[in-house]
mmCIF file of N, CA, C and O in Angstrom:
data_model
loop_
_atom_site.group_PDB
_atom_site.id
_atom_site.type_symbol
_atom_site.label_atom_id
_atom_site.label_comp_id
_atom_site.label_asym_id
_atom_site.label_seq_id
_atom_site.Cartn_x
_atom_site.Cartn_y
_atom_site.Cartn_z
ATOM 1 N N MET A 141 100.834 91.411 109.714
ATOM 2 C CA MET A 141 100.763 92.842 109.601
ATOM 3 C C MET A 141 101.177 93.282 108.200
ATOM 4 O O MET A 141 102.186 92.822 107.681
ATOM 5 N N GLN A 142 100.406 94.147 107.614
ATOM 6 C CA GLN A 142 100.699 94.621 106.262
ATOM 7 C C GLN A 142 101.652 95.807 106.320
ATOM 8 O O GLN A 142 101.477 96.718 107.115
ATOM 9 N N GLU A 143 102.675 95.765 105.470
ATOM 10 C CA GLU A 143 103.650 96.859 105.419
ATOM 11 C C GLU A 143 103.035 98.075 104.747
ATOM 12 O O GLU A 143 102.320 97.952 103.756
ATOM 13 N N GLN A 144 103.305 99.261 105.304
ATOM 14 C CA GLN A 144 102.790 100.507 104.734
ATOM 15 C C GLN A 144 103.501 100.785 103.404
ATOM 16 O O GLN A 144 104.714 100.597 103.303
ATOM 17 N N PRO A 145 102.747 101.237 102.397
ATOM 18 C CA PRO A 145 103.405 101.555 101.118
ATOM 19 C C PRO A 145 104.341 102.761 101.275
ATOM 20 O O PRO A 145 104.090 103.657 102.069
ATOM 21 N N LYS A 146 105.409 102.741 100.538
ATOM 22 C CA LYS A 146 106.377 103.839 100.555
ATOM 23 C C LYS A 146 105.847 104.978 99.687
ATOM 24 O O LYS A 146 105.067 104.760 98.773
ATOM 25 N N LEU A 147 106.329 106.190 99.987
ATOM 26 C CA LEU A 147 105.898 107.366 99.240
ATOM 27 C C LEU A 147 106.136 107.182 97.743
ATOM 28 O O LEU A 147 105.279 107.493 96.931
ATOM 29 N N LYS A 148 107.296 106.629 97.385
ATOM 30 C CA LYS A 148 107.632 106.458 95.969
ATOM 31 C C LYS A 148 106.658 105.516 95.255
ATOM 32 O O LYS A 148 106.455 105.616 94.054
ATOM 33 N N ASP A 149 106.033 104.612 96.017
ATOM 34 C CA ASP A 149 105.076 103.683 95.420
ATOM 35 C C ASP A 149 103.687 104.304 95.263
ATOM 36 O O ASP A 149 102.850 103.788 94.532
ATOM 37 N N LEU A 150 103.448 105.410 95.955
ATOM 38 C CA LEU A 150 102.134 106.052 95.906
ATOM 39 C C LEU A 150 102.039 107.153 94.851
ATOM 40 O O LEU A 150 100.945 107.563 94.495
ATOM 41 N N LEU A 151 103.186 107.641 94.397
ATOM 42 C CA LEU A 151 103.208 108.765 93.460
ATOM 43 C C LEU A 151 103.546 108.312 92.052
ATOM 44 O O LEU A 151 104.339 107.393 91.856
ATOM 45 N N GLU A 152 102.941 108.986 91.083
ATOM 46 C CA GLU A 152 103.259 108.761 89.679
ATOM 47 C C GLU A 152 103.800 110.073 89.137
ATOM 48 O O GLU A 152 103.135 111.101 89.241
ATOM 49 N N PHE A 153 105.005 110.062 88.623
ATOM 50 C CA PHE A 153 105.664 111.305 88.190
ATOM 51 C C PHE A 153 105.492 111.516 86.702
ATOM 52 O O PHE A 153 105.482 110.558 85.949
ATOM 53 N N PRO A 154 105.394 112.788 86.276
ATOM 54 C CA PRO A 154 105.341 114.012 87.082
ATOM 55 C C PRO A 154 103.983 114.147 87.767
ATOM 56 O O PRO A 154 102.977 113.603 87.301
ATOM 57 N N CYS A 155 103.968 114.873 88.903
ATOM 58 C CA CYS A 155 102.729 115.085 89.637
ATOM 59 C C CYS A 155 102.809 116.390 90.429
ATOM 60 O O CYS A 155 103.887 116.941 90.627
ATOM 61 N N GLN A 156 101.653 116.859 90.868
ATOM 62 C CA GLN A 156 101.597 118.027 91.736
ATOM 63 C C GLN A 156 101.923 117.548 93.153
ATOM 64 O O GLN A 156 101.388 116.533 93.599
ATOM 65 N N PHE A 157 102.796 118.269 93.839
ATOM 66 C CA PHE A 157 103.191 117.870 95.189
ATOM 67 C C PHE A 157 103.244 119.121 96.058
ATOM 68 O O PHE A 157 103.903 120.098 95.698
ATOM 69 N N THR A 158 102.538 119.094 97.178
ATOM 70 C CA THR A 158 102.470 120.260 98.053
ATOM 71 C C THR A 158 103.337 120.056 99.294
ATOM 72 O O THR A 158 103.248 119.026 99.953
ATOM 73 N N TYR A 159 104.152 121.054 99.568
ATOM 74 C CA TYR A 159 104.953 121.095 100.793
ATOM 75 C C TYR A 159 104.314 122.102 101.731
ATOM 76 O O TYR A 159 103.877 123.166 101.293
ATOM 77 N N LYS A 160 104.267 121.757 103.014
ATOM 78 C CA LYS A 160 103.821 122.702 104.030
ATOM 79 C C LYS A 160 104.999 122.858 104.986
ATOM 80 O O LYS A 160 105.406 121.901 105.646
ATOM 81 N N VAL A 161 105.545 124.054 105.018
ATOM 82 C CA VAL A 161 106.742 124.339 105.813
ATOM 83 C C VAL A 161 106.318 125.205 107.001
ATOM 84 O O VAL A 161 105.760 126.283 106.820
ATOM 85 N N VAL A 162 106.575 124.716 108.210
ATOM 86 C CA VAL A 162 106.220 125.453 109.420
ATOM 87 C C VAL A 162 107.500 126.002 110.039
ATOM 88 O O VAL A 162 108.457 125.263 110.262
ATOM 89 N N GLY A 163 107.505 127.300 110.286
ATOM 90 C CA GLY A 163 108.696 127.926 110.842
ATOM 91 C C GLY A 163 108.344 129.135 111.692
ATOM 92 O O GLY A 163 107.167 129.503 111.829
ATOM 93 N N GLN A 164 109.372 129.743 112.249
ATOM 94 C CA GLN A 164 109.181 130.937 113.060
ATOM 95 C C GLN A 164 108.491 132.016 112.232
ATOM 96 O O GLN A 164 108.710 132.126 111.032
ATOM 97 N N ALA A 165 107.672 132.812 112.904
ATOM 98 C CA ALA A 165 106.899 133.864 112.222
ATOM 99 C C ALA A 165 107.811 135.040 111.886
ATOM 100 O O ALA A 165 107.727 136.110 112.467
ATOM 101 N N LYS A 166 108.704 134.822 110.928
ATOM 102 C CA LYS A 166 109.612 135.873 110.477
ATOM 103 C C LYS A 166 109.292 136.197 109.025
ATOM 104 O O LYS A 166 108.968 135.299 108.243
ATOM 105 N N PRO A 167 109.391 137.471 108.645
ATOM 106 C CA PRO A 167 109.011 137.855 107.278
ATOM 107 C C PRO A 167 109.849 137.185 106.190
ATOM 108 O O PRO A 167 109.400 137.045 105.059
ATOM 109 N N GLU A 168 111.056 136.738 106.525
ATOM 110 C CA GLU A 168 111.910 136.128 105.498
ATOM 111 C C GLU A 168 111.616 134.647 105.254
ATOM 112 O O GLU A 168 112.166 134.039 104.330
ATOM 113 N N LEU A 169 110.732 134.031 106.048
ATOM 114 C CA LEU A 169 110.439 132.598 105.886
ATOM 115 C C LEU A 169 110.003 132.241 104.463
ATOM 116 O O LEU A 169 110.585 131.336 103.851
ATOM 117 N N PRO A 170 108.993 132.914 103.882
ATOM 118 C CA PRO A 170 108.594 132.549 102.506
ATOM 119 C C PRO A 170 109.734 132.692 101.493
ATOM 120 O O PRO A 170 109.860 131.871 100.578
ATOM 121 N N ASP A 171 110.589 133.703 101.660
ATOM 122 C CA ASP A 171 111.717 133.886 100.733
ATOM 123 C C ASP A 171 112.709 132.736 100.841
ATOM 124 O O ASP A 171 113.217 132.250 99.826
ATOM 125 N N HIS A 172 112.994 132.287 102.060
ATOM 126 C CA HIS A 172 113.908 131.149 102.241
ATOM 127 C C HIS A 172 113.328 129.893 101.583
ATOM 128 O O HIS A 172 114.051 129.144 100.916
ATOM 129 N N VAL A 173 112.033 129.661 101.784
ATOM 130 C CA VAL A 173 111.373 128.491 101.195
ATOM 131 C C VAL A 173 111.437 128.568 99.671
ATOM 132 O O VAL A 173 111.805 127.597 98.997
ATOM 133 N N LEU A 174 111.110 129.736 99.112
ATOM 134 C CA LEU A 174 111.142 129.896 97.653
ATOM 135 C C LEU A 174 112.539 129.708 97.074
ATOM 136 O O LEU A 174 112.693 129.132 95.999
ATOM 137 N N THR A 175 113.560 130.172 97.788
ATOM 138 C CA THR A 175 114.941 130.010 97.316
ATOM 139 C C THR A 175 115.280 128.538 97.137
ATOM 140 O O THR A 175 115.842 128.121 96.120
ATOM 141 N N VAL A 176 114.922 127.722 98.123
ATOM 142 C CA VAL A 176 115.202 126.279 98.047
ATOM 143 C C VAL A 176 114.368 125.639 96.938
ATOM 144 O O VAL A 176 114.890 124.860 96.133
ATOM 145 N N ILE A 177 113.096 125.979 96.863
ATOM 146 C CA ILE A 177 112.218 125.405 95.828
ATOM 147 C C ILE A 177 112.739 125.747 94.435
ATOM 148 O O ILE A 177 112.831 124.875 93.563
ATOM 149 N N GLN A 178 113.111 126.998 94.213
ATOM 150 C CA GLN A 178 113.582 127.436 92.891
ATOM 151 C C GLN A 178 114.844 126.685 92.460
ATOM 152 O O GLN A 178 115.070 126.458 91.276
ATOM 153 N N ARG A 179 115.666 126.301 93.422
ATOM 154 C CA ARG A 179 116.910 125.585 93.117
ATOM 155 C C ARG A 179 116.618 124.208 92.511
ATOM 156 O O ARG A 179 117.374 123.710 91.687
ATOM 157 N N HIS A 180 115.519 123.575 92.914
ATOM 158 C CA HIS A 180 115.232 122.205 92.481
ATOM 159 C C HIS A 180 114.012 122.062 91.581
ATOM 160 O O HIS A 180 113.860 121.047 90.906
ATOM 161 N N ALA A 181 113.127 123.066 91.606
ATOM 162 C CA ALA A 181 111.913 123.028 90.779
ATOM 163 C C ALA A 181 111.569 124.449 90.358
ATOM 164 O O ALA A 181 110.626 125.050 90.861
ATOM 165 N N PRO A 182 112.366 125.014 89.434
ATOM 166 C CA PRO A 182 112.131 126.400 89.025
ATOM 167 C C PRO A 182 110.712 126.611 88.511
ATOM 168 O O PRO A 182 110.155 125.745 87.847
ATOM 169 N N GLY A 183 110.142 127.752 88.861
ATOM 170 C CA GLY A 183 108.794 128.056 88.407
ATOM 171 C C GLY A 183 108.293 129.352 89.010
ATOM 172 O O GLY A 183 108.999 130.021 89.766
ATOM 173 N N ASP A 184 107.072 129.685 88.685
ATOM 174 C CA ASP A 184 106.436 130.895 89.177
ATOM 175 C C ASP A 184 105.461 130.482 90.280
ATOM 176 O O ASP A 184 104.398 129.928 90.002
ATOM 177 N N TYR A 185 105.828 130.719 91.531
ATOM 178 C CA TYR A 185 105.052 130.245 92.667
ATOM 179 C C TYR A 185 104.473 131.391 93.484
ATOM 180 O O TYR A 185 105.082 132.448 93.594
ATOM 181 N N SER A 186 103.300 131.132 94.058
ATOM 182 C CA SER A 186 102.669 132.067 94.993
ATOM 183 C C SER A 186 102.364 131.284 96.267
ATOM 184 O O SER A 186 101.273 130.714 96.403
ATOM 185 N N PRO A 187 103.317 131.220 97.186
ATOM 186 C CA PRO A 187 103.081 130.435 98.395
ATOM 187 C C PRO A 187 101.995 131.047 99.263
ATOM 188 O O PRO A 187 101.847 132.270 99.314
ATOM 189 N N ALA A 188 101.219 130.191 99.909
ATOM 190 C CA ALA A 188 100.188 130.641 100.852
ATOM 191 C C ALA A 188 100.804 130.646 102.245
ATOM 192 O O ALA A 188 101.398 129.657 102.663
ATOM 193 N N VAL A 189 100.682 131.767 102.949
ATOM 194 C CA VAL A 189 101.258 131.895 104.288
ATOM 195 C C VAL A 189 100.122 132.079 105.285
ATOM 196 O O VAL A 189 99.261 132.937 105.110
ATOM 197 N N LYS A 190 100.120 131.224 106.337
ATOM 198 C CA LYS A 190 99.098 131.322 107.378
ATOM 199 C C LYS A 190 99.775 131.382 108.739
ATOM 200 O O LYS A 190 100.665 130.579 109.017
ATOM 201 N N PRO A 191 99.338 132.300 109.603
ATOM 202 C CA PRO A 191 99.902 132.372 110.950
ATOM 203 C C PRO A 191 99.268 131.319 111.860
ATOM 204 O O PRO A 191 98.124 130.906 111.646
ATOM 205 N N SER A 192 100.015 130.906 112.880
ATOM 206 C CA SER A 192 99.453 130.005 113.886
ATOM 207 C C SER A 192 98.494 130.794 114.770
ATOM 208 O O SER A 192 98.434 132.026 114.712
ATOM 209 N N ALA A 193 97.754 130.098 115.615
ATOM 210 C CA ALA A 193 96.762 130.754 116.477
ATOM 211 C C ALA A 193 97.382 131.831 117.354
ATOM 212 O O ALA A 193 96.810 132.902 117.539
ATOM 213 N N LYS A 194 98.553 131.559 117.904
ATOM 214 C CA LYS A 194 99.221 132.540 118.773
ATOM 215 C C LYS A 194 100.142 133.473 117.997
ATOM 216 O O LYS A 194 100.700 134.398 118.565
ATOM 217 N N GLY A 195 100.342 133.202 116.702
ATOM 218 C CA GLY A 195 101.188 134.058 115.888
ATOM 219 C C GLY A 195 102.676 133.794 116.031
ATOM 220 O O GLY A 195 103.496 134.523 115.483
ATOM 221 N N THR A 196 103.035 132.735 116.745
ATOM 222 C CA THR A 196 104.445 132.398 116.953
ATOM 223 C C THR A 196 105.071 131.794 115.701
ATOM 224 O O THR A 196 106.250 131.985 115.435
ATOM 225 N N TYR A 197 104.256 131.048 114.948
ATOM 226 C CA TYR A 197 104.742 130.350 113.756
ATOM 227 C C TYR A 197 103.906 130.731 112.540
ATOM 228 O O TYR A 197 102.778 131.179 112.661
ATOM 229 N N HIS A 198 104.505 130.510 111.371
ATOM 230 C CA HIS A 198 103.791 130.647 110.103
ATOM 231 C C HIS A 198 103.939 129.328 109.358
ATOM 232 O O HIS A 198 104.970 128.663 109.467
ATOM 233 N N SER A 199 102.915 128.978 108.589
ATOM 234 C CA SER A 199 103.054 127.836 107.689
ATOM 235 C C SER A 199 103.041 128.383 106.266
ATOM 236 O O SER A 199 102.252 129.273 105.936
ATOM 237 N N VAL A 200 103.953 127.869 105.469
ATOM 238 C CA VAL A 200 104.069 128.271 104.070
ATOM 239 C C VAL A 200 103.742 127.036 103.237
ATOM 240 O O VAL A 200 104.438 126.030 103.320
ATOM 241 N N SER A 201 102.652 127.103 102.471
ATOM 242 C CA SER A 201 102.264 125.995 101.601
ATOM 243 C C SER A 201 102.600 126.363 100.164
ATOM 244 O O SER A 201 102.294 127.464 99.707
ATOM 245 N N ILE A 202 103.228 125.402 99.483
ATOM 246 C CA ILE A 202 103.637 125.656 98.103
ATOM 247 C C ILE A 202 103.533 124.342 97.321
ATOM 248 O O ILE A 202 103.938 123.291 97.807
ATOM 249 N N THR A 203 102.941 124.419 96.144
ATOM 250 C CA THR A 203 102.754 123.230 95.302
ATOM 251 C C THR A 203 103.679 123.318 94.100
ATOM 252 O O THR A 203 103.719 124.335 93.416
ATOM 253 N N ILE A 204 104.419 122.232 93.874
ATOM 254 C CA ILE A 204 105.344 122.176 92.739
ATOM 255 C C ILE A 204 104.917 121.056 91.796
ATOM 256 O O ILE A 204 104.090 120.216 92.152
ATOM 257 N N LYS A 205 105.510 121.041 90.620
ATOM 258 C CA LYS A 205 105.353 119.902 89.714
ATOM 259 C C LYS A 205 106.579 119.023 89.939
ATOM 260 O O LYS A 205 107.677 119.334 89.467
ATOM 261 N N ALA A 206 106.394 117.954 90.700
ATOM 262 C CA ALA A 206 107.499 117.056 91.038
ATOM 263 C C ALA A 206 107.784 116.121 89.875
ATOM 264 O O ALA A 206 106.866 115.612 89.234
ATOM 265 N N THR A 207 109.074 115.902 89.627
ATOM 266 C CA THR A 207 109.467 115.056 88.497
ATOM 267 C C THR A 207 110.069 113.720 88.918
ATOM 268 O O THR A 207 110.182 112.817 88.102
ATOM 269 N N SER A 208 110.457 113.587 90.198
ATOM 270 C CA SER A 208 111.036 112.322 90.662
ATOM 271 C C SER A 208 110.986 112.249 92.178
ATOM 272 O O SER A 208 110.893 113.267 92.861
ATOM 273 N N ILE A 209 111.075 111.034 92.704
ATOM 274 C CA ILE A 209 111.090 110.851 94.155
ATOM 275 C C ILE A 209 112.359 111.471 94.749
ATOM 276 O O ILE A 209 112.342 111.997 95.856
ATOM 277 N N GLU A 210 113.450 111.449 93.990
ATOM 278 C CA GLU A 210 114.700 112.061 94.468
ATOM 279 C C GLU A 210 114.519 113.566 94.677
ATOM 280 O O GLU A 210 115.004 114.116 95.661
ATOM 281 N N GLN A 211 113.814 114.210 93.759
ATOM 282 C CA GLN A 211 113.548 115.643 93.878
ATOM 283 C C GLN A 211 112.702 115.912 95.130
ATOM 284 O O GLN A 211 112.999 116.819 95.904
ATOM 285 N N VAL A 212 111.657 115.128 95.349
ATOM 286 C CA VAL A 212 110.777 115.283 96.510
ATOM 287 C C VAL A 212 111.583 115.133 97.803
ATOM 288 O O VAL A 212 111.470 115.945 98.723
ATOM 289 N N GLU A 213 112.414 114.091 97.872
ATOM 290 C CA GLU A 213 113.200 113.836 99.085
ATOM 291 C C GLU A 213 114.250 114.918 99.319
ATOM 292 O O GLU A 213 114.479 115.329 100.456
ATOM 293 N N THR A 214 114.901 115.377 98.253
ATOM 294 C CA THR A 214 115.906 116.439 98.377
ATOM 295 C C THR A 214 115.265 117.711 98.913
ATOM 296 O O THR A 214 115.822 118.376 99.789
ATOM 297 N N LEU A 215 114.088 118.043 98.406
ATOM 298 C CA LEU A 215 113.405 119.248 98.880
ATOM 299 C C LEU A 215 113.000 119.110 100.345
ATOM 300 O O LEU A 215 113.137 120.058 101.119
ATOM 301 N N TYR A 216 112.503 117.950 100.761
ATOM 302 C CA TYR A 216 112.184 117.750 102.185
ATOM 303 C C TYR A 216 113.421 118.008 103.032
ATOM 304 O O TYR A 216 113.367 118.717 104.037
ATOM 305 N N LYS A 217 114.549 117.450 102.615
ATOM 306 C CA LYS A 217 115.796 117.581 103.374
ATOM 307 C C LYS A 217 116.251 119.037 103.446
ATOM 308 O O LYS A 217 116.523 119.563 104.524
ATOM 309 N N GLU A 218 116.321 119.701 102.284
ATOM 310 C CA GLU A 218 116.839 121.072 102.255
ATOM 311 C C GLU A 218 115.891 122.081 102.905
ATOM 312 O O GLU A 218 116.340 123.024 103.547
ATOM 313 N N LEU A 219 114.582 121.885 102.763
ATOM 314 C CA LEU A 219 113.640 122.782 103.436
ATOM 315 C C LEU A 219 113.765 122.630 104.951
ATOM 316 O O LEU A 219 113.704 123.604 105.691
ATOM 317 N N GLY A 220 113.973 121.413 105.410
ATOM 318 C CA GLY A 220 114.133 121.161 106.839
ATOM 319 C C GLY A 220 115.418 121.738 107.412
ATOM 320 O O GLY A 220 115.527 121.940 108.630
ATOM 321 N N GLU A 221 116.394 122.009 106.550
ATOM 322 C CA GLU A 221 117.682 122.561 107.009
ATOM 323 C C GLU A 221 117.666 124.084 107.136
ATOM 324 O O GLU A 221 118.630 124.667 107.630
ATOM 325 N N ILE A 222 116.592 124.745 106.703
ATOM 326 C CA ILE A 222 116.483 126.195 106.875
ATOM 327 C C ILE A 222 116.434 126.467 108.379
ATOM 328 O O ILE A 222 115.645 125.852 109.099
ATOM 329 N N GLU A 223 117.264 127.373 108.848
ATOM 330 C CA GLU A 223 117.450 127.600 110.283
ATOM 331 C C GLU A 223 116.150 127.902 111.033
ATOM 332 O O GLU A 223 115.945 127.402 112.137
ATOM 333 N N ILE A 224 115.254 128.694 110.450
ATOM 334 C CA ILE A 224 114.039 129.079 111.172
ATOM 335 C C ILE A 224 112.870 128.112 110.949
ATOM 336 O O ILE A 224 111.772 128.340 111.463
ATOM 337 N N VAL A 225 113.081 127.027 110.218
ATOM 338 C CA VAL A 225 112.032 126.044 109.963
ATOM 339 C C VAL A 225 111.981 125.032 111.110
ATOM 340 O O VAL A 225 113.020 124.573 111.587
ATOM 341 N N ARG A 226 110.775 124.718 111.542
ATOM 342 C CA ARG A 226 110.578 123.743 112.622
ATOM 343 C C ARG A 226 110.165 122.382 112.079
ATOM 344 O O ARG A 226 110.491 121.364 112.673
ATOM 345 N N MET A 227 109.379 122.328 110.995
ATOM 346 C CA MET A 227 109.006 121.048 110.392
ATOM 347 C C MET A 227 108.539 121.243 108.956
ATOM 348 O O MET A 227 108.126 122.334 108.574
ATOM 349 N N VAL A 228 108.642 120.146 108.191
ATOM 350 C CA VAL A 228 108.192 120.152 106.796
ATOM 351 C C VAL A 228 107.225 118.993 106.636
ATOM 352 O O VAL A 228 107.572 117.845 106.936
ATOM 353 N N LEU A 229 106.030 119.292 106.191
ATOM 354 C CA LEU A 229 104.998 118.251 105.987
ATOM 355 C C LEU A 229 104.721 118.073 104.512
ATOM 356 O O LEU A 229 104.941 118.952 103.727
#
């Protein structure tokens, strides 16, 4: 069986990296996501927000210029710790 390559082996830094954050359909979700992103990858972002079919959840997609695997992993961790977030892809 062949071992799956790790994320760090698939990326070459710096690179564009998109996070998709799914959380409760609350108006403050994009602001919470941007606050965390700005802390680790400052920039001028325009996140795309899409509602789920039933409107219970929103997904916030945002692309950053990632500089290291540590930055990518830290952002996954901190975005996932936002109280109203259900998952980070």
